[in-house]
Coordinates of C-alpha atoms in Angstrom, one line a residue:
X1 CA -14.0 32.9 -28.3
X2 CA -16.1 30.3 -27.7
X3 CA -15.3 27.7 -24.8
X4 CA -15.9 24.1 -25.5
X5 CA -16.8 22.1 -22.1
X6 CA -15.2 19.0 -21.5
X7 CA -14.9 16.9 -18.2
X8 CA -18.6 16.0 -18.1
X9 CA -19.1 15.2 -14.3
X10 CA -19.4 11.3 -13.8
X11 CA -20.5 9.4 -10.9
X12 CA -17.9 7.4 -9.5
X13 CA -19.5 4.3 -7.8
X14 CA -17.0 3.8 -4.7
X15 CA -18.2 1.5 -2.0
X16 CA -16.1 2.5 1.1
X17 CA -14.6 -0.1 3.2
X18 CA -12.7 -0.9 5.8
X19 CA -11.7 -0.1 6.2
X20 CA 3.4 2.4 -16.2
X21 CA 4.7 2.1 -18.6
X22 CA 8.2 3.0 -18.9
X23 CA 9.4 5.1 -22.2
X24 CA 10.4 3.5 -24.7
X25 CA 14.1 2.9 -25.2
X26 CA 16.5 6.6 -25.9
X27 CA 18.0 6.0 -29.2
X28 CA 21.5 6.4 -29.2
X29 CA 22.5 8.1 -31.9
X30 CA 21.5 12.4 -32.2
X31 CA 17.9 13.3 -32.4
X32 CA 17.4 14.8 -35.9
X33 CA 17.2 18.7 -36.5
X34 CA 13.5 20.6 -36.5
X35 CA 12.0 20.3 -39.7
X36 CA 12.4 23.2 -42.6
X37 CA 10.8 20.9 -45.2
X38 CA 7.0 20.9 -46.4
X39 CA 5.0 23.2 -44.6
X40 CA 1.1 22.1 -43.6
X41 CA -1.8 23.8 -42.4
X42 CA -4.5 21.6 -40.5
X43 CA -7.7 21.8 -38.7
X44 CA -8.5 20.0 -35.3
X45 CA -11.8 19.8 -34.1
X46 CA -12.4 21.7 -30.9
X47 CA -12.1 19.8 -27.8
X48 CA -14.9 17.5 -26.8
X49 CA -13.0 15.9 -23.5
X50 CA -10.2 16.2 -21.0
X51 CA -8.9 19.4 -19.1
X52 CA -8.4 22.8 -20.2
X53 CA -6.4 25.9 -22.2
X54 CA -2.7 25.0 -20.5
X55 CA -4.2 26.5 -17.4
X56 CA -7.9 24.7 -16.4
X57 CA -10.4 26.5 -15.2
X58 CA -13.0 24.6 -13.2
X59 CA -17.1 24.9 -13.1
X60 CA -19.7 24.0 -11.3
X61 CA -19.7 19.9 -11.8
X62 CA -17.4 20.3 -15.2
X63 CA -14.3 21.6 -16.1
X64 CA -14.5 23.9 -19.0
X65 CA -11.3 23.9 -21.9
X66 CA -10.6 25.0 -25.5
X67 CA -7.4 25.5 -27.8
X68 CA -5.5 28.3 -27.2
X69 CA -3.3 30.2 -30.0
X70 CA 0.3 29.9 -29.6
X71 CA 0.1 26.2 -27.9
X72 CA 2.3 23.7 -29.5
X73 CA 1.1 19.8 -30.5
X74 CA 3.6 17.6 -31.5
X75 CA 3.2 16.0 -35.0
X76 CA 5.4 12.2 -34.5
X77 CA 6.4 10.4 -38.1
X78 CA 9.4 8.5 -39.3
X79 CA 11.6 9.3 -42.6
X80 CA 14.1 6.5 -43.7
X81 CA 14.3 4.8 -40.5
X82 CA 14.7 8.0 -38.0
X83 CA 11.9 9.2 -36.0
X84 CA 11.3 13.0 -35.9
X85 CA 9.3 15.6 -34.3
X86 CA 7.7 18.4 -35.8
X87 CA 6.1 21.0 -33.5
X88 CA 2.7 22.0 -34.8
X89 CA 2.2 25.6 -33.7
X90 CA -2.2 26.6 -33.2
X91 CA -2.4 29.8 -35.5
X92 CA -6.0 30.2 -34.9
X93 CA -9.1 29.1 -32.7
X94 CA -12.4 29.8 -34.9
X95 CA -16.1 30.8 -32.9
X96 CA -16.5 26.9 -32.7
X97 CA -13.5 25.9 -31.1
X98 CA -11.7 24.5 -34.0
X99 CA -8.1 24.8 -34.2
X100 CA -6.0 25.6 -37.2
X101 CA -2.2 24.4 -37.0
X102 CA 0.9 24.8 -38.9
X103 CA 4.1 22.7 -38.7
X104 CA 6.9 21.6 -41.4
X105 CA 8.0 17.8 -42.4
X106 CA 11.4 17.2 -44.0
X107 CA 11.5 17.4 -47.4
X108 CA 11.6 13.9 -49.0
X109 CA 9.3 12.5 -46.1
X110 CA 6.7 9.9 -48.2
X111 CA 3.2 10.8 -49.3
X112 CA 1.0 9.0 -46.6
X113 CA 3.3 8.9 -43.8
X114 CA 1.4 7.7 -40.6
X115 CA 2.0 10.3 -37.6
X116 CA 1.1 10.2 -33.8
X117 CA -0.3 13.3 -32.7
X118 CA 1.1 14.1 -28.7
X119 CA -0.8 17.1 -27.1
X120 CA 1.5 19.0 -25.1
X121 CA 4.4 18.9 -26.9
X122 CA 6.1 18.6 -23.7
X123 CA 4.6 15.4 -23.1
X124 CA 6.8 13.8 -25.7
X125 CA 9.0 10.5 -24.5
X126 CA 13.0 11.2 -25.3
X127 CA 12.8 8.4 -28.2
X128 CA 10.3 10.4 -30.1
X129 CA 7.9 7.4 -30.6
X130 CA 4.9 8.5 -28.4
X131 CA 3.9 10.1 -24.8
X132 CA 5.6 10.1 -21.7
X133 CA 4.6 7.2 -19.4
X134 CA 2.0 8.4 -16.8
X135 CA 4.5 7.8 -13.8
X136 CA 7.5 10.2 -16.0
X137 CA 4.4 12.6 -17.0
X138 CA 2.8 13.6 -13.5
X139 CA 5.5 12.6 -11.3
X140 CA 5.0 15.5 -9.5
X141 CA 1.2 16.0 -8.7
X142 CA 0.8 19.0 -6.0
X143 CA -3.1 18.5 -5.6
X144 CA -3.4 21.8 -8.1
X145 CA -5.4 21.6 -11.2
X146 CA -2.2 21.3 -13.5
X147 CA -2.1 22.2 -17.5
X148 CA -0.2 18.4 -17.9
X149 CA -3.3 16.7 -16.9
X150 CA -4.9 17.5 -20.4
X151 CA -1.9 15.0 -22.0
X152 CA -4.3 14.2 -25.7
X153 CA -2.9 11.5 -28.4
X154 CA -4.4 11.3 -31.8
X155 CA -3.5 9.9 -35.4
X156 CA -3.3 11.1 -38.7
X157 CA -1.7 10.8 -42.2
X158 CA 0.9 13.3 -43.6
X159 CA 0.4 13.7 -47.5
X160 CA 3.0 16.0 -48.7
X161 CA 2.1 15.6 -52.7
X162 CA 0.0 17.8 -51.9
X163 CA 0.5 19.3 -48.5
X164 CA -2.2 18.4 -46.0
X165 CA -2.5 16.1 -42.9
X166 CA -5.8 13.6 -42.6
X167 CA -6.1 14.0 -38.8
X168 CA -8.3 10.0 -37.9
X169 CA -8.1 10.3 -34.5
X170 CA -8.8 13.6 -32.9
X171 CA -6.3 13.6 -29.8
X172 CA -8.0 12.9 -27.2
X173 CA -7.4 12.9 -23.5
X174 CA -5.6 10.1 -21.2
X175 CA -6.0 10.9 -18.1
X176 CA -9.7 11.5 -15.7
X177 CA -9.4 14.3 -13.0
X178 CA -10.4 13.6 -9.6
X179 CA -11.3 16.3 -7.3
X180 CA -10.6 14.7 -3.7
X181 CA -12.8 16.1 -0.3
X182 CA -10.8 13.2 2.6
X183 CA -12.5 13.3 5.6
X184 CA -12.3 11.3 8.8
X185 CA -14.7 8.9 10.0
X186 CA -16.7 11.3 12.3
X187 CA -17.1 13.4 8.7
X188 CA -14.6 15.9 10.0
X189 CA -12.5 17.6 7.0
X190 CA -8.8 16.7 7.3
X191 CA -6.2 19.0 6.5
X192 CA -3.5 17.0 4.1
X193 CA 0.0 17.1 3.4
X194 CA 0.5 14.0 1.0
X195 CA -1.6 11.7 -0.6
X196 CA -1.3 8.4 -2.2
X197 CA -3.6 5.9 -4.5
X198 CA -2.8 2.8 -4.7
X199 CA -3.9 -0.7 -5.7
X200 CA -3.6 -3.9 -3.5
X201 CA 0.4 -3.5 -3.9
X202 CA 1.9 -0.9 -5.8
X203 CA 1.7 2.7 -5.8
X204 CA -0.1 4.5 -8.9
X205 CA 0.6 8.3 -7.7
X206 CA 1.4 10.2 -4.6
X207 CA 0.7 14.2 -4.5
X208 CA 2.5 16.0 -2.3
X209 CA 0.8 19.5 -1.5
X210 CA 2.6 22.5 -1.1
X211 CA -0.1 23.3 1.6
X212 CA -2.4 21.6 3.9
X213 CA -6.4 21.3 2.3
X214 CA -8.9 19.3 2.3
X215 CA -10.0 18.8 -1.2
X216 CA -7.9 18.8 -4.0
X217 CA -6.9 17.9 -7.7
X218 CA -5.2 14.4 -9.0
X219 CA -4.8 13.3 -12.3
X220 CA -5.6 9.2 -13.0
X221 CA -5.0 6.9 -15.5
X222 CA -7.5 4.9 -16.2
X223 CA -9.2 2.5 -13.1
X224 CA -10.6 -0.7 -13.8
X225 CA -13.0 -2.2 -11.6
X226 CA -11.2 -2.8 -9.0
X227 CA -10.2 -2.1 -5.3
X228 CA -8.0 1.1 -4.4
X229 CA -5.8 2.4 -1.5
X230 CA -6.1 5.6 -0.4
X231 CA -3.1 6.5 2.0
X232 CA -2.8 10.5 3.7
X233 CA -1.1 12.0 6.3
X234 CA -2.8 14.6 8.3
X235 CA -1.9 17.0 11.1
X236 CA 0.9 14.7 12.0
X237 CA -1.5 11.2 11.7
X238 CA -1.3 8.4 8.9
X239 CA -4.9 7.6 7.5
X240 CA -6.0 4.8 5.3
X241 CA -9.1 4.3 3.3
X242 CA -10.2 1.3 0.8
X243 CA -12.3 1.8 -1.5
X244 CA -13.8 -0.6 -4.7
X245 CA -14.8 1.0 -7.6
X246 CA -17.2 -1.0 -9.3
X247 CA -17.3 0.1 -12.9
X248 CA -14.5 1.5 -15.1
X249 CA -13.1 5.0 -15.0
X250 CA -13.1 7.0 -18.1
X251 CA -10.2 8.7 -19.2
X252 CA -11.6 12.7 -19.7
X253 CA -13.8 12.4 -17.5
X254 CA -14.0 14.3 -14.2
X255 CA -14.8 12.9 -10.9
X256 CA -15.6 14.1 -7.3
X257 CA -15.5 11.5 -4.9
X258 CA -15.1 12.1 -0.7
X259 CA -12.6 9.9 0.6
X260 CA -13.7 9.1 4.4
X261 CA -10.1 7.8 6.1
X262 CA -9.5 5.5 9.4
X263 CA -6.7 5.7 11.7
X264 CA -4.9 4.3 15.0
X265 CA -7.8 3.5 17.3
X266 CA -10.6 2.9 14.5
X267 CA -11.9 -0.5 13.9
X268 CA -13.0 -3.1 11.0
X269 CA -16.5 -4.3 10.8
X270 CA -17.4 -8.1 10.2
X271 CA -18.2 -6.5 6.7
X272 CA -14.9 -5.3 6.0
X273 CA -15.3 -1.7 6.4
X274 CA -13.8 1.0 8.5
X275 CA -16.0 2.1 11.3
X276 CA -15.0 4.8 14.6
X277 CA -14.2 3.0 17.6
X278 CA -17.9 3.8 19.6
X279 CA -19.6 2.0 16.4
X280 CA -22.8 -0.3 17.6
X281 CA -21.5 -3.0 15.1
X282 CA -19.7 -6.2 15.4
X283 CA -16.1 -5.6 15.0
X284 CA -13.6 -7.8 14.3
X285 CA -10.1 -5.9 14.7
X286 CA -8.8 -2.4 15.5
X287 CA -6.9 -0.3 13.5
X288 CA -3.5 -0.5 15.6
X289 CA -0.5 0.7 13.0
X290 CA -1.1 2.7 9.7
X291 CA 1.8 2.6 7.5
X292 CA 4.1 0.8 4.8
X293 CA 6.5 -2.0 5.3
X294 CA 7.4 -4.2 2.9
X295 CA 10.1 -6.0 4.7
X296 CA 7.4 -7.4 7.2
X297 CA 3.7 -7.9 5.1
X298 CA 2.3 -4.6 5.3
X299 CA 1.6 -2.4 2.6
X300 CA -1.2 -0.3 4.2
X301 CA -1.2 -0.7 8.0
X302 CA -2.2 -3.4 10.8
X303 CA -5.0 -4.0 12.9
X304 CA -5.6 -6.5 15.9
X305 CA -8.3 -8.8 16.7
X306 CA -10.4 -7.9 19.2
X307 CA -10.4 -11.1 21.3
X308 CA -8.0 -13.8 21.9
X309 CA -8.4 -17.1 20.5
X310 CA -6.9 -20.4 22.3
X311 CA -5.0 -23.7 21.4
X312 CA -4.3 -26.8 23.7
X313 CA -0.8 -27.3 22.4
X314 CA 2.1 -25.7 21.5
X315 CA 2.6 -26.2 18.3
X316 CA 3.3 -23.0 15.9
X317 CA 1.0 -24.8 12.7
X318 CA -1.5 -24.5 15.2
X319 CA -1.5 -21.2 15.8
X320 CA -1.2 -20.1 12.1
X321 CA -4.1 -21.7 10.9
X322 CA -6.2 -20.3 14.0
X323 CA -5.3 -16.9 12.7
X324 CA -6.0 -18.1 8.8
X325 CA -9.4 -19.6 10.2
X326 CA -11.0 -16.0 11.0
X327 CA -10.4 -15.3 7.0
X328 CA -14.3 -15.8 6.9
X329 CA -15.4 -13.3 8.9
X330 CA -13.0 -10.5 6.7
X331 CA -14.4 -9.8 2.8
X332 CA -12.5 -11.2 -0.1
X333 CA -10.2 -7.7 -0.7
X334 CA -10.3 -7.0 2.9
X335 CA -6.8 -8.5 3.8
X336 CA -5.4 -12.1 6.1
X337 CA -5.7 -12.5 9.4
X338 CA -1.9 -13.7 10.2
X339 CA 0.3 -14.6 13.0
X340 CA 2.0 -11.7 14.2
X341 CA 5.6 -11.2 14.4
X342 CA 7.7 -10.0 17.3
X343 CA 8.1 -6.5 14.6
X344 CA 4.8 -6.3 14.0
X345 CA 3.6 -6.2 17.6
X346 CA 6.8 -3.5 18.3
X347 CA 4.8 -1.2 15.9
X348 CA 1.8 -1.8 17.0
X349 CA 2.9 -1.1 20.3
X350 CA 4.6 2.2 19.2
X351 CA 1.7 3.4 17.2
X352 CA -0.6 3.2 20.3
X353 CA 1.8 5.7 22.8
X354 CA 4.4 2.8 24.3
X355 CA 7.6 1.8 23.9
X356 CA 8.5 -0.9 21.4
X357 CA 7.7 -3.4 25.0
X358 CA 5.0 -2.1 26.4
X359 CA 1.5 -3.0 25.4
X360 CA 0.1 -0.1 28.0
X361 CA -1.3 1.5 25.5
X362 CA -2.5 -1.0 22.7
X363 CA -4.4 -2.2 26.0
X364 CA -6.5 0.7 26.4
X365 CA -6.9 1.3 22.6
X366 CA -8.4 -2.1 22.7
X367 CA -10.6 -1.1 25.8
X368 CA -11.6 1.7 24.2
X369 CA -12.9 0.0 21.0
X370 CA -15.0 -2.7 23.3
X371 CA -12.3 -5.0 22.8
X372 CA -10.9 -7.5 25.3
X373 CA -7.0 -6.5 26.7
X374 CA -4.0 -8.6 26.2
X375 CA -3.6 -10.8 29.0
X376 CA -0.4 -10.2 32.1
X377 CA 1.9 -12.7 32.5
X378 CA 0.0 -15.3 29.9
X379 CA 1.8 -17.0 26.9
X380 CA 1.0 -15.8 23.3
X381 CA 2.2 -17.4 19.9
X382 CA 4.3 -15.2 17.8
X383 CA 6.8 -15.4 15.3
X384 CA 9.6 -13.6 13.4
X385 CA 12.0 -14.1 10.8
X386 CA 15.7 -14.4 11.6
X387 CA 18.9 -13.5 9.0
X388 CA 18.0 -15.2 5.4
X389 CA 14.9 -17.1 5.5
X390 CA 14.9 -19.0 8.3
X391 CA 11.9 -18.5 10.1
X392 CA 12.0 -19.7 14.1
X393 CA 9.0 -19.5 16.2
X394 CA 8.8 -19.1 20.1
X395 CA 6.3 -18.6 22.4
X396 CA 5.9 -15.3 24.0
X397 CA 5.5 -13.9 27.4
X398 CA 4.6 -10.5 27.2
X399 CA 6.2 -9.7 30.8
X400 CA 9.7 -11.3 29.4
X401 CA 9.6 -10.2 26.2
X402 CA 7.7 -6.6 26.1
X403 CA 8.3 -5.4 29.0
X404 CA 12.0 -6.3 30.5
X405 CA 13.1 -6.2 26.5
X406 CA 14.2 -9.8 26.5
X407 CA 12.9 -11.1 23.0
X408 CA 13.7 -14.8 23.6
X409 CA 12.7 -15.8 26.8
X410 CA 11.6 -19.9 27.2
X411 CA 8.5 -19.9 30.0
X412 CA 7.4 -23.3 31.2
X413 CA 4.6 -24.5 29.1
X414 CA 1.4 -24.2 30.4
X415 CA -1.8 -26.0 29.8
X416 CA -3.8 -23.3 27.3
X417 CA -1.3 -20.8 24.5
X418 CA -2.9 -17.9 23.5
X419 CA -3.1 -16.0 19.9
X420 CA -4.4 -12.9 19.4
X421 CA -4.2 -12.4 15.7
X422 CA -3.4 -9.9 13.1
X423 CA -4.7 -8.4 9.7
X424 CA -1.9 -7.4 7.9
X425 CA -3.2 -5.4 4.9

């Protein structure tokens, strides 16, 4: 049999940085039996896009994929106001890839019915109107190169004066493959256990694999120019990468792309991007907390500036729009620079070997990236939100606060309040 290549390989323009439809509605009353109608025989051409024969095979740069006999495509239609389903069964694959089908319409269904073609039949939403919703589809991504990623919709006509269905729109695929190789910034392969792609905010799939590698498979929707998340855990250790992808993605299409990843103790370049720690280039911030938290303006991790800056007064305006004022030396995409909380500087703290008061260790992170220390015993501006949405600020002592655990503490004011702010991104 004769296979027909599909995938073509694509060049995925991704400029590293720093750095779903629900189904529709379940009708309530019973679905309607399996048609024993009208019988019709059909041809579809052979595939000329997406993944492969319910089990893909991949190639050098492509992934190869045909019909196979015995597959099932689900032919979608509506009689009298009730949708149905009729399971169109391959019979045959000719030398060029062509498929012939055969599936039965009940009897009484109207010459010229319009039908939605849904390629697996598995992939089929419960109301019997179209496909599953990505997010219901490939819920379950394990990094493996999975039969449901070749999910095809077409169109056609069902003409049952004379049996026969005009097929307009061949199904074609909805998804693009992605072969992932993540690395870490010194280019080292890193052994994941769960990865995630995002946008700025929400979540478009996570892929949990049932083993630790390095390169992998993940199914995609569609990506419009745009910038994207990439979140993995590895050997124990969060990593985050950012990347913008500067033209459209292409759904049957197949894409290889390395993902280099920062973690705790990495920086962020003037530019925006991720860089290690011993990089010759001016930095701005150091990766200090990779990680989600909703609940306190984080959705990928936080980093710290690498200086302090200074006010004359203690005023808490003041020291928010010091931290708002280094948004020019941070990209549009990149993230804010922000005040941060008394929560935000627990984590950080935590995430760099201390304990939710002890800035030991953020300290020689900081040293370590050619950064300047917090300073002993000097005040700093923070803030946090109290019960409801009242939010109260205070100025910090580290040695009060951090280190003898006492959060609210009320030092004498003295002449110069410092702020060491925060990207939050």
């Amino acid at each position: 049999m004769k296979i027909t290549k599909f995938f073509l390989m694509a060049a995925l323009a991704l400029t590293f940085a720093a750095c779903s439809n629900d189904d529709n509605d379940f009708q309530n009353s019973p679905q309607p039996a399996k048609a024993e109608g009208i019988t019709i025989t059909a041809t579809l051409a052979p595939k000329t896009g997406g993944a492969g024969t319910r089990a893909l095979t991949p190639g050098d740069n492509k992934i190869v994929a045909s019909w196979a006999v015995g597959e099932k495509i689900a032919i979608l239609y509506e009689k009298g106001g009730t949708n149905y389903e009729a399971d169109a069964e391959i019979k045959s694959v000719d030398q060029s890839g062509a498929a012939t089908i055969e599936f039965s319409v009940e009897s009484g269904t109207v010459d010229g019915t319009a039908c939605k073609l849904i390629y697996p039949s598995t992939a089929v939403n419960d109301a019997k109107t179209a496909e599953k919703s990505y997010t219901s589809m490939l819920a379950s991504q394990n990094g493996e190169l999975n039969a449901d990623f070749d999910v095809r919709v077409g169109a056609g006509t069902i003409h049952t004066t004379k049996p026969s269905l005009d097929v307009t729109t061949q199904p074609a695929p909805q998804y693009s493959i992605f072969k992932f190789a993540v690395k870490d910034l010194s280019d080292t392969n890193l052994s994941v256990s769960s990865f995630e792609v995002s946008n700025s905010l929400a979540s478009i799939t996570t892929v949990s694999l049932a083993s630790a590698k390095s390169e992998f498979y993940v199914a995609l929707p569609t990506l419009t120019a745009y910038t994207y998340w990439f979140s993995a855990t590895a050997d124990g250790k969060n990593y985050v990468a950012k990347a913008v992808v500067s033209k459209d993605t292409e759904a049957g299409k197949y894409y290889q792309s390395t993902v280099q990843m920062a973690t705790v103790g990495d920086v962020i370049l003037s530019d925006g991007k991720f860089a290690k720690a011993s990089s010759t280039e001016t930095k701005v911030a150091m990766v200090a907390y990779v990680g989600k938290d909703t609940d306190h303006g984080y959705f990928h991790g936080l980093a710290i500036a690498m200086t302090d800056d200074e006010i004359n007064e203690a005023d808490l305006s003041a020291a928010k729009n010091t931290c708002k004022s280094k948004n020019q030396s941070v990209p549009v995409s990149s993230s804010e620079w922000v005040l941060p909380s008394v929560d935000q500087w627990k984590t950080m703290f935590q995430a760099n070997g201390g304990n939710p008061y002890s800035y030991t260790g953020l300290n020689t992170a900081l040293e370590t990236a050619g950064g300047d220390p917090l300073k002993k015993e000097k005040i700093y501006y923070t803030f946090t939100k109290l019960l409801g949405e009242t939010v109260s600020s205070q100025m910090v002592l580290y040695d009060s606060i951090f280190k003898n655990g006492v959060e609210f503490d009320s030092p004498d004011h003295a002449n110069i309040y410092y702020v060491r702010a925060c990207l939050a991104f």
